[in-house]
Coordinates of C-alpha atoms in Angstrom, one line a residue:
Chain A
M17 CA -2.1 38.9 16.9
Y18 CA 0.8 39.4 19.3
C19 CA 0.4 35.9 20.3
T20 CA 1.0 34.4 16.9
V21 CA 4.0 36.7 16.3
D22 CA 5.6 35.4 19.4
K23 CA 5.0 31.9 18.4
S24 CA 6.6 32.5 15.1
H25 CA 9.8 33.7 16.7
T26 CA 10.1 30.8 19.1
S27 CA 9.2 28.1 16.6
G28 CA 10.8 29.7 13.6
A29 CA 14.4 29.8 14.9
P30 CA 14.8 26.2 15.9
A31 CA 13.2 25.2 12.6
T32 CA 15.8 27.0 10.6
Q33 CA 18.5 25.5 12.8
A34 CA 17.1 22.1 12.2
R35 CA 17.1 22.8 8.5
N36 CA 20.8 23.7 8.6
A37 CA 21.6 20.6 10.5
K38 CA 19.9 18.5 8.0
D39 CA 21.7 20.2 5.1
D40 CA 24.9 19.4 6.8
M41 CA 23.9 15.8 7.0
V42 CA 23.1 15.6 3.3
D43 CA 26.3 17.4 2.8
D44 CA 28.2 14.5 4.4
E45 CA 26.3 12.0 2.3
E46 CA 27.2 13.8 -0.8
W47 CA 30.9 13.7 0.2
K48 CA 30.6 10.0 0.7
N49 CA 29.0 9.5 -2.6
L50 CA 31.7 11.4 -4.4
G51 CA 34.2 8.8 -3.2
V52 CA 37.9 9.2 -3.0
G53 CA 38.9 9.4 -6.7
L54 CA 38.8 13.1 -7.0
P55 CA 42.1 14.8 -7.6
S56 CA 42.1 18.2 -5.9
G57 CA 40.2 20.0 -3.2
V58 CA 39.0 22.6 -5.7
T59 CA 37.1 20.3 -8.0
M60 CA 35.7 18.5 -5.0
R61 CA 34.4 21.7 -3.6
E62 CA 32.8 22.7 -6.9
K63 CA 31.1 19.4 -7.3
K64 CA 30.0 19.4 -3.8
S65 CA 28.3 22.7 -4.0
G66 CA 26.6 21.6 -7.3
A67 CA 25.2 18.5 -5.6
L68 CA 24.2 20.5 -2.6
S69 CA 22.2 23.0 -4.6
R70 CA 20.6 20.2 -6.5
M71 CA 19.5 18.6 -3.2
Q72 CA 18.4 22.0 -2.0
K73 CA 16.3 22.4 -5.1
L74 CA 14.7 19.1 -4.4
K75 CA 14.0 19.9 -0.8
K76 CA 11.2 22.2 -1.3
R77 CA 7.8 22.7 0.0
L78 CA 5.4 22.4 -2.8
S79 CA 2.8 24.5 -1.0
H80 CA 4.8 27.5 -2.4
S81 CA 4.1 26.4 -5.9
F82 CA 0.5 25.4 -5.0
G83 CA 0.1 28.8 -3.4
R84 CA 1.1 30.5 -6.5
L85 CA -1.3 28.5 -8.5
T86 CA -4.0 29.6 -6.1
V87 CA -3.1 33.3 -6.6
S88 CA -3.4 33.0 -10.4
K89 CA -6.2 30.7 -10.9
E90 CA -8.5 29.8 -8.1
D91 CA -9.4 32.9 -6.3
P92 CA -13.1 33.0 -6.9
E93 CA -13.4 29.2 -6.4
D94 CA -11.7 29.4 -3.1
H95 CA -13.8 32.1 -1.9
V96 CA -16.8 29.9 -2.4
S97 CA -15.3 26.9 -0.8
G98 CA -14.2 29.0 2.2
K99 CA -17.8 29.6 3.0
L100 CA -18.7 25.9 3.0
P101 CA -18.3 24.4 6.4
Y102 CA -16.1 21.3 6.3
N103 CA -16.6 19.6 9.6
G104 CA -16.8 23.0 11.1
Y105 CA -13.1 23.8 10.2
S106 CA -13.8 26.0 7.3
D107 CA -11.4 28.7 8.3
E108 CA -8.7 26.3 9.2
F109 CA -8.8 24.8 5.7
L110 CA -8.0 28.0 3.9
D111 CA -4.5 28.1 2.5
R112 CA -2.5 30.5 4.6
L113 CA -0.6 31.6 1.6
E114 CA -3.6 33.3 0.0
P115 CA -3.2 36.9 -0.6
N116 CA -5.4 38.2 2.2
G117 CA -3.6 41.5 2.3
N118 CA -0.5 40.3 4.2
I119 CA 1.6 38.9 1.4
P120 CA 1.2 40.7 -2.0
E121 CA 1.5 38.5 -5.0
G122 CA 4.8 40.0 -6.1
K123 CA 6.4 39.4 -2.8
A124 CA 5.3 35.8 -2.7
D125 CA 7.1 35.3 -6.0
L126 CA 10.2 37.1 -4.8
K127 CA 10.3 35.0 -1.7
Y128 CA 10.2 31.9 -3.8
T129 CA 13.1 32.8 -6.0
D130 CA 15.4 34.7 -3.6
W131 CA 15.5 32.0 -1.1
N132 CA 18.6 33.3 0.8
T133 CA 18.0 37.0 0.9
V134 CA 17.0 38.7 4.0
R135 CA 13.6 39.5 2.7
G136 CA 13.1 35.9 1.6
H137 CA 14.2 34.7 5.0
N138 CA 11.7 36.9 6.8
N139 CA 8.9 35.8 4.6
R140 CA 9.8 32.3 5.2
V141 CA 9.5 32.8 8.9
V142 CA 6.2 34.4 8.4
K143 CA 5.0 31.5 6.4
R144 CA 6.3 29.1 8.9
Q145 CA 4.5 30.7 11.7
L146 CA 1.3 30.5 9.7
S147 CA 1.5 26.9 8.9
V148 CA 2.8 25.9 12.4
S149 CA -0.6 26.6 13.8
S150 CA -2.2 24.0 11.7
D151 CA 0.7 21.5 11.9
S152 CA 1.2 21.4 15.6
K153 CA -2.4 20.8 16.2
L154 CA -2.1 17.5 14.4
L155 CA 1.2 16.3 15.7
D156 CA 0.0 14.7 18.8
D157 CA -3.3 13.4 17.7
D158 CA -4.1 9.9 16.7
I159 CA -4.3 9.0 13.1
R160 CA -8.1 8.9 12.9
E161 CA -8.2 12.3 14.6
E162 CA -5.8 13.6 11.9
A163 CA -7.9 12.1 9.2
R164 CA -11.0 13.8 10.5
V165 CA -9.4 17.2 10.6
I166 CA -7.5 17.4 7.4
L167 CA -9.1 14.8 5.3
R168 CA -12.7 13.9 5.0
P169 CA -13.9 10.8 3.2
R170 CA -15.8 12.2 0.3
K171 CA -18.2 9.3 -0.1
P172 CA -20.4 8.5 2.8
P173 CA -19.4 5.2 4.2
R174 CA -21.1 2.4 2.5
P175 CA -24.1 1.1 4.4
K176 CA -23.1 -1.6 6.8
S177 CA -25.0 -4.7 6.0
E178 CA -26.3 -6.9 8.7
V179 CA -26.4 -9.6 6.1
L180 CA -22.6 -9.5 6.1
L181 CA -22.4 -10.9 9.6
N182 CA -24.9 -13.7 9.0
N183 CA -23.6 -14.8 5.7
P184 CA -20.1 -16.1 6.0
G185 CA -20.3 -17.8 2.6
S186 CA -20.3 -14.6 0.6
E187 CA -17.9 -12.8 2.8
H188 CA -14.7 -12.9 0.8
R189 CA -16.1 -10.9 -1.9
R190 CA -17.6 -8.3 0.3
T191 CA -14.6 -7.7 2.5
K192 CA -12.7 -6.8 -0.7
R193 CA -14.9 -3.9 -1.4
F194 CA -15.0 -2.6 2.1
S195 CA -12.4 -0.1 3.0
A196 CA -11.1 -0.8 6.5
F197 CA -10.8 2.9 7.0
G198 CA -13.5 4.9 8.6
G199 CA -17.2 4.2 8.1
D200 CA -19.0 1.5 9.9
S201 CA -16.9 -1.4 8.5
P202 CA -16.6 -4.0 11.3
F203 CA -13.2 -5.0 9.8
G204 CA -9.8 -3.6 10.6
K205 CA -10.7 -3.0 14.3
S206 CA -8.8 -4.7 17.1
E207 CA -12.0 -5.0 19.2
A208 CA -13.3 -7.6 16.8
Y209 CA -10.7 -10.1 17.8
I210 CA -9.9 -11.8 21.1
K211 CA -6.2 -12.7 21.5
L212 CA -5.8 -16.2 23.0
E213 CA -2.6 -18.0 23.6
Q214 CA 0.7 -17.6 21.7
L215 CA 1.4 -20.1 19.0
G216 CA 4.8 -19.2 17.8
E217 CA 7.3 -16.4 17.4
G218 CA 9.4 -15.4 14.5
S219 CA 12.1 -12.8 14.0
Y220 CA 9.7 -10.0 13.2
A221 CA 6.3 -11.2 14.3
T222 CA 4.4 -13.2 16.9
V223 CA 1.6 -15.5 16.1
Y224 CA -1.3 -15.9 18.4
K225 CA -4.4 -18.0 18.4
G226 CA -7.4 -15.7 18.4
Y227 CA -11.1 -15.6 18.1
S228 CA -13.0 -13.5 15.7
N229 CA -16.2 -12.0 16.9
L230 CA -17.2 -11.2 13.4
K231 CA -17.1 -14.6 12.0
N232 CA -17.4 -16.6 15.3
Q233 CA -14.4 -18.7 14.4
V234 CA -10.9 -19.3 15.5
V235 CA -8.3 -17.3 13.6
A236 CA -4.5 -16.9 13.7
L237 CA -3.3 -13.5 14.5
K238 CA 0.1 -12.5 13.3
E239 CA 1.2 -9.5 15.2
I240 CA 4.0 -7.4 13.7
R241 CA 5.7 -4.9 16.0
L242 CA 6.2 -1.6 14.3
Q243 CA 9.3 0.5 14.8
E244 CA 8.5 4.0 15.7
E245 CA 10.9 5.6 13.3
E246 CA 10.6 3.3 10.3
G247 CA 6.9 3.0 9.8
A248 CA 5.6 -0.2 8.5
P249 CA 8.4 -2.6 7.5
F250 CA 8.5 -3.2 3.7
T251 CA 8.3 -7.0 4.3
A252 CA 4.9 -6.5 6.0
I253 CA 3.7 -4.2 3.3
R254 CA 4.6 -6.6 0.6
E255 CA 3.2 -9.6 2.5
A256 CA -0.1 -7.8 3.0
S257 CA -0.5 -6.5 -0.5
L258 CA 0.4 -9.8 -2.1
L259 CA -1.8 -11.9 0.1
K260 CA -4.6 -9.5 -0.6
E261 CA -4.4 -10.6 -4.2
L262 CA -4.0 -14.3 -3.6
K263 CA -7.1 -16.2 -2.9
H264 CA -6.4 -19.9 -3.5
A265 CA -7.3 -23.1 -1.8
N266 CA -3.6 -23.9 -1.1
I267 CA -2.7 -20.4 0.2
V268 CA -3.6 -19.4 3.7
T269 CA -6.3 -16.8 3.5
L270 CA -5.7 -13.3 4.9
H271 CA -9.1 -12.3 6.4
D272 CA -8.3 -8.9 7.8
I273 CA -5.6 -6.4 8.7
V274 CA -5.7 -4.4 12.0
H275 CA -3.3 -1.5 12.0
T276 CA -2.8 0.2 15.3
R277 CA -0.1 2.6 16.5
E278 CA 2.3 0.0 17.8
T279 CA 1.4 -3.1 15.9
L280 CA 0.2 -4.4 12.5
T281 CA -1.9 -7.5 12.9
F282 CA -2.8 -9.9 10.1
V283 CA -5.8 -12.1 10.7
F284 CA -5.3 -15.4 9.0
E285 CA -7.5 -18.4 8.7
Y286 CA -6.6 -20.9 11.4
V287 CA -5.6 -24.1 9.8
V288 CA -5.8 -27.0 12.2
L289 CA -5.9 -30.8 12.1
G290 CA -5.3 -31.0 15.8
T291 CA -2.2 -31.7 17.8
P292 CA -1.0 -35.2 16.8
G293 CA -1.2 -37.7 19.7
E294 CA -0.2 -41.3 20.2
E295 CA -3.6 -42.6 19.0
D296 CA -3.5 -40.9 15.5
W297 CA 0.3 -40.9 15.0
P298 CA 1.9 -43.8 16.8
G299 CA 5.4 -43.0 17.9
V300 CA 5.0 -39.2 17.7
T301 CA 5.7 -38.7 21.4
T302 CA 9.1 -40.3 21.0
L303 CA 10.2 -37.8 18.3
P304 CA 12.9 -35.4 19.4
G305 CA 10.9 -32.2 18.7
Y306 CA 7.7 -33.4 20.3
K307 CA 7.1 -31.0 23.2
P308 CA 3.4 -31.0 24.1
H309 CA 3.7 -28.0 26.4
K310 CA 5.0 -26.0 23.5
L311 CA 2.7 -27.3 20.9
G312 CA -0.4 -26.9 22.9
Q313 CA -3.2 -29.4 22.8
Y314 CA -5.7 -28.9 20.1
R315 CA -8.5 -31.2 19.2
P316 CA -9.0 -31.9 15.6
R317 CA -12.0 -30.0 14.1
K318 CA -14.3 -30.9 11.3
L319 CA -12.7 -29.7 8.0
G320 CA -16.0 -28.1 6.9
L321 CA -15.7 -25.5 9.7
Y322 CA -12.5 -24.1 8.1
W323 CA -13.4 -24.7 4.5
P324 CA -17.1 -23.9 4.2
R325 CA -17.0 -24.7 0.5
L326 CA -16.6 -28.4 1.4
H327 CA -20.2 -28.2 2.6
D328 CA -21.3 -27.0 -0.8
V329 CA -20.1 -30.2 -2.5
V330 CA -22.1 -33.4 -1.7
Q331 CA -20.0 -35.7 0.4
G332 CA -17.1 -33.3 0.0
E333 CA -16.2 -33.1 3.7
A334 CA -16.5 -36.8 4.2
M335 CA -14.2 -37.5 1.2
A336 CA -11.6 -34.9 2.3
T337 CA -11.5 -36.2 5.8
A338 CA -11.2 -39.8 4.7
L339 CA -8.2 -38.8 2.5
L340 CA -6.5 -36.8 5.2
Q341 CA -6.0 -39.5 7.7
L342 CA -2.4 -40.0 8.8
D343 CA -2.6 -43.7 9.5
P344 CA -2.6 -45.6 6.2
A345 CA -4.9 -48.2 7.7
H346 CA -7.6 -45.7 8.3
R347 CA -6.9 -43.7 5.1
L348 CA -9.1 -44.1 2.1
G349 CA -7.2 -45.9 -0.8
A350 CA -7.5 -45.0 -4.4
D351 CA -9.8 -47.9 -5.3
D352 CA -12.1 -47.3 -2.3
A353 CA -12.1 -43.6 -3.1
M354 CA -13.5 -44.3 -6.6
C355 CA -16.4 -46.1 -4.9
H356 CA -17.0 -43.3 -2.5
P357 CA -20.4 -41.6 -2.7
Y358 CA -18.5 -38.4 -3.6
F359 CA -18.1 -39.8 -7.2
N360 CA -21.7 -41.0 -7.5
G361 CA -22.4 -38.3 -10.1
L362 CA -19.7 -39.7 -12.5
P363 CA -20.6 -42.0 -15.4
K364 CA -20.5 -45.6 -14.3
K365 CA -18.2 -46.5 -17.2
L366 CA -15.3 -44.9 -15.4
L367 CA -15.2 -47.6 -12.8
E368 CA -14.8 -50.4 -15.3
L369 CA -12.3 -48.6 -17.4
P370 CA -9.1 -50.6 -18.2
D371 CA -5.9 -49.3 -16.7
D372 CA -4.3 -48.3 -20.1
V373 CA -7.2 -46.2 -21.3
S374 CA -7.4 -42.5 -20.6
I375 CA -10.3 -41.4 -18.5
F376 CA -10.8 -38.6 -21.1
S377 CA -12.0 -41.2 -23.6
V378 CA -15.2 -41.5 -21.6
E379 CA -17.9 -39.2 -22.8
G380 CA -18.5 -36.2 -20.6
V381 CA -15.2 -36.1 -18.9
H382 CA -13.2 -33.0 -19.5
L383 CA -10.2 -31.4 -17.9
Y384 CA -10.9 -27.8 -16.9
P385 CA -7.8 -25.7 -16.6
E386 CA -7.7 -23.8 -13.4
H387 CA -7.9 -20.2 -14.4
Y388 CA -7.8 -16.9 -12.6
T389 CA -11.6 -16.9 -12.5
A390 CA -11.3 -19.9 -10.2
I391 CA -9.3 -17.8 -7.7
K392 CA -11.8 -15.8 -5.7
Chain B
S6 CA -8.1 2.2 -19.2
L7 CA -4.4 2.4 -18.4
L8 CA -4.2 6.0 -19.5
E9 CA -6.9 7.3 -17.2
D10 CA -4.5 9.5 -15.3
P11 CA -5.8 12.9 -16.1
P12 CA -2.8 15.1 -16.9
A13 CA 0.1 13.9 -19.0
L14 CA 3.2 12.6 -17.2
Q15 CA 6.6 14.1 -18.0
P16 CA 8.8 11.8 -20.0
L17 CA 11.2 9.7 -18.0
E18 CA 14.7 8.5 -18.7
V19 CA 14.9 5.2 -20.3
T20 CA 16.9 2.2 -19.0
E21 CA 17.1 -1.1 -20.8
P22 CA 16.2 -4.2 -19.0
T23 CA 19.1 -6.4 -18.2
A24 CA 19.8 -9.8 -19.8
E25 CA 18.6 -11.5 -16.6
E26 CA 15.3 -9.7 -16.6
L27 CA 14.8 -10.5 -20.2
S28 CA 15.2 -14.2 -19.8
L29 CA 12.9 -14.1 -16.8
L30 CA 10.3 -12.3 -18.8
Q31 CA 10.6 -14.8 -21.7
D32 CA 10.2 -17.8 -19.4
Y33 CA 7.1 -16.6 -17.7
G34 CA 5.9 -14.1 -20.3
R35 CA 2.6 -15.7 -21.1
D36 CA 1.6 -16.2 -17.5
N37 CA 2.8 -12.7 -16.6
L38 CA 0.8 -11.0 -19.3
D39 CA -2.3 -12.9 -18.5
Y40 CA -1.9 -12.0 -14.9
L41 CA -1.4 -8.3 -15.7
F42 CA -4.6 -8.2 -17.7
Y43 CA -6.4 -10.1 -15.0
R44 CA -5.1 -7.6 -12.4
E45 CA -6.0 -4.7 -14.6
K46 CA -9.6 -5.7 -14.5
R47 CA -9.6 -6.3 -10.8
V48 CA -7.9 -3.1 -9.5
A49 CA -10.2 -0.1 -8.8
W50 CA -8.8 2.4 -11.2
P51 CA -9.0 6.1 -10.4
K52 CA -11.9 7.8 -12.1
P53 CA -10.7 10.2 -14.8
D54 CA -12.5 13.2 -13.4
Y55 CA -11.9 12.7 -9.7
M56 CA -10.0 16.0 -9.5
S57 CA -13.1 18.0 -10.2
K58 CA -14.5 16.8 -6.9
Q59 CA -11.5 17.8 -4.9
P60 CA -12.3 21.1 -3.2
F61 CA -8.7 22.2 -2.5
I62 CA -6.4 20.9 -5.1
T63 CA -6.2 21.1 -8.9
K64 CA -4.7 19.2 -11.8
Q65 CA -1.9 21.7 -12.0
M66 CA -1.0 21.0 -8.5
R67 CA -0.9 17.3 -9.3
T68 CA 1.4 18.0 -12.2
I69 CA 3.7 20.0 -9.9
L70 CA 3.6 17.2 -7.3
I71 CA 4.5 14.5 -9.9
G72 CA 7.3 16.7 -11.3
W73 CA 8.7 16.8 -7.8
L74 CA 8.3 13.0 -7.4
I75 CA 10.2 12.5 -10.6
D76 CA 13.0 14.9 -9.5
V77 CA 13.3 13.0 -6.2
S78 CA 13.3 9.6 -8.0
V79 CA 16.0 10.8 -10.4
E80 CA 18.1 12.1 -7.5
Y81 CA 17.9 8.8 -5.7
E82 CA 18.3 6.8 -8.9
L83 CA 15.0 5.0 -8.4
D84 CA 13.4 2.9 -11.0
E85 CA 10.8 4.7 -13.2
Q86 CA 8.3 2.0 -12.2
I87 CA 8.3 3.4 -8.7
V88 CA 7.0 6.8 -9.8
F89 CA 4.2 5.1 -11.7
V90 CA 3.2 3.1 -8.7
A91 CA 3.3 6.2 -6.5
V92 CA 1.2 8.1 -8.9
N93 CA -1.3 5.3 -9.0
L94 CA -1.4 5.2 -5.2
I95 CA -1.9 9.0 -5.1
D96 CA -4.7 8.9 -7.7
R97 CA -6.6 6.1 -6.0
F98 CA -6.2 7.8 -2.6
L99 CA -7.5 11.0 -4.0
C100 CA -10.5 9.3 -5.4
V101 CA -11.7 8.6 -1.9
M102 CA -10.3 11.3 0.2
S103 CA -10.2 15.1 0.0
V104 CA -6.9 16.6 0.7
V105 CA -6.0 20.1 1.8
R106 CA -3.4 21.9 -0.2
E107 CA -0.9 21.9 2.6
K108 CA -1.0 18.2 3.0
F109 CA -0.9 17.3 -0.7
Q110 CA 2.9 17.0 -0.7
L111 CA 2.7 14.8 2.4
V112 CA 0.4 12.5 0.5
G113 CA 2.8 12.4 -2.5
A114 CA 5.9 11.9 -0.4
A115 CA 4.2 9.1 1.6
A116 CA 3.0 7.4 -1.6
L117 CA 6.5 7.5 -3.0
M118 CA 7.8 6.1 0.3
L119 CA 5.3 3.3 0.1
A120 CA 6.1 2.6 -3.6
V121 CA 9.8 2.4 -2.7
K122 CA 9.1 0.0 0.1
L123 CA 6.9 -2.1 -2.3
E124 CA 9.2 -2.2 -5.3
T125 CA 12.8 -2.0 -4.2
S126 CA 15.1 -2.8 -1.4
V127 CA 16.4 0.7 -1.2
K128 CA 16.1 2.0 2.3
I129 CA 15.2 5.6 2.7
S130 CA 14.0 6.5 6.2
P131 CA 10.9 8.5 6.9
Q132 CA 13.1 11.1 8.4
N133 CA 14.9 11.4 5.1
W134 CA 11.6 11.8 3.3
A135 CA 10.5 14.5 5.7
T136 CA 13.7 16.3 5.0
L137 CA 13.0 16.1 1.3
T138 CA 9.8 17.9 1.7
G139 CA 11.8 20.9 2.9
D140 CA 10.9 20.0 6.5
G141 CA 7.4 20.8 5.8
F142 CA 6.4 17.6 7.5
T143 CA 7.8 15.5 10.3
A144 CA 8.8 11.8 10.1
R145 CA 5.8 11.0 12.3
Q146 CA 3.4 12.6 9.9
M147 CA 5.0 10.6 7.1
I148 CA 4.4 7.4 9.0
K149 CA 0.9 8.3 9.8
M150 CA 0.1 9.2 6.2
E151 CA 1.6 6.0 5.0
K152 CA -0.7 4.1 7.4
L153 CA -3.6 6.2 6.2
I154 CA -2.9 5.4 2.6
M155 CA -2.6 1.7 3.3
S156 CA -5.9 1.6 5.2
V157 CA -7.8 3.7 2.7
L158 CA -6.7 1.5 -0.2
N159 CA -7.4 -1.5 2.0
F160 CA -3.9 -2.8 1.4
D161 CA -4.6 -3.4 -2.3
L162 CA -1.4 -1.6 -3.2
R163 CA -0.1 -3.5 -6.1
S164 CA -1.5 -2.5 -9.4
P165 CA 0.0 -3.1 -12.9
T166 CA 1.5 0.0 -14.4
V167 CA 2.2 1.0 -18.0
I168 CA 5.8 0.0 -17.6
C169 CA 4.9 -3.6 -16.7
F170 CA 2.8 -3.9 -19.9
I171 CA 5.5 -2.3 -22.1
Q172 CA 8.2 -4.7 -20.7
Q173 CA 6.0 -7.7 -21.1
I174 CA 4.7 -6.9 -24.6
C175 CA 8.0 -5.9 -26.0
T176 CA 9.7 -9.0 -24.8
K177 CA 6.8 -11.3 -25.9
F178 CA 6.9 -10.0 -29.5
K179 CA 10.6 -9.6 -29.4
F180 CA 10.6 -6.0 -30.3
P181 CA 14.0 -4.5 -30.8
N182 CA 15.3 -2.3 -28.0
D183 CA 14.7 1.0 -29.7
H184 CA 11.0 0.2 -29.9
S185 CA 10.7 -0.3 -26.2
A186 CA 12.8 2.8 -25.7
I187 CA 10.5 4.8 -27.9
S188 CA 7.3 3.4 -26.2
M189 CA 8.9 4.2 -22.8
Y190 CA 9.5 7.7 -24.0
I191 CA 5.9 8.1 -25.3
V192 CA 4.6 7.0 -21.9

């Protein structure tokens, strides 16, 4: 008991000082907001105090109000929940504002309204002391630690499916439903990715080539450095939430997000046609920006490795590869493309169609609009 | 399904969209509305009765918290859209996680911070947010909670709100301004 009282005095005083300091800070801001157009010092002062009290009203700890609710409504319920063990922290979880004999209901109300009276001040110190014990414990712990202590995922984590790892085709849909947080989800963990060499650097992020142990494929890791005092930058938050929604063949796919204390890493699909060389791009070495030591040497890979859906279509990969050749001599022309086995399924009539007749005049040919259902 | 938030929200002040916004809405109206309906189906909406499974907090506390969020947003002259986004984040977060009473405001403040980052270019530092909670929490706790919300929601942070629908529908059918003002007020 003595111990906690001491704690309250040591921790309570600086806390109130800090509060005053912050009030002053806001004070200054309000001054600035008021601008220079005010005529006399008197009105300025009045306005200032009005703004100040408004700010002060805003700056409140809702646990007061929550506490009052508890007093009036939840007493029996809380009694029950207090007995239930929540990760073994049942006592820690109880609201310290509960009337357990220390703070009668009337006083709690009084403290809330008479913020500046001596009695209110004392009570606030008492309250502070009580909540400090739970706050300080969490301050130095890691986020998962905090999550385990204060919060507890209500649902048991969804069963980790072994199928997931062996079935890359259906993965997109499944990763959506997985929460990266907690549970057994293999996603969202930095151990799953091996960082290889650096590919490039921007103003707020660095991109590395990486290897995913989950999918056994090369990925691009975009590592965003987090600023200690700002949290995640809004650009990164927007990028992540937008890319989460966008699944389209022409938009680079965001596979996973790894959020650690210092960095936020986006795992992208690694799009590669290989580093161009003299044999597939004659004259590339003489271009001013061509610096092999910076670009790195990558061998071109089969397209089907990056776009597995190409395998689903008969001759899809062969067709796409033939069309994506840089050298026109090796590239598939339009006429040859029509004769490619890829189009074997089409009605033969199409090939003999005169130039001025629409292909939609042929029976069985329709244009399907790309709709949102097409975006997985 | 939009109105699944359990307790009623307090009415907000109404601002008219600017001429620029209107022309944008008209040009892309059809696509936008389609996309909103599409997103509405995709987003995991909070279950209406999730509060009954929360062991430590109640609907009344949620009402108080939202009232506070609105006060803060009015003070900082934030768009009303932001409060809706923040409330959506809170509800979805609470569907998955149990929160102790003492940390409920932290969740609310962090959700509002996230919503501000998502929707506007207004810069309010975590330190400022921490101050707004009456110094109940530290800036570090704010950042941690922000991170937790993001990972729990799996970075699916953007969900269409009632405001989006009102703006789109009112522009599409060329409702006069007082109609949209009234519908905003009803919401």
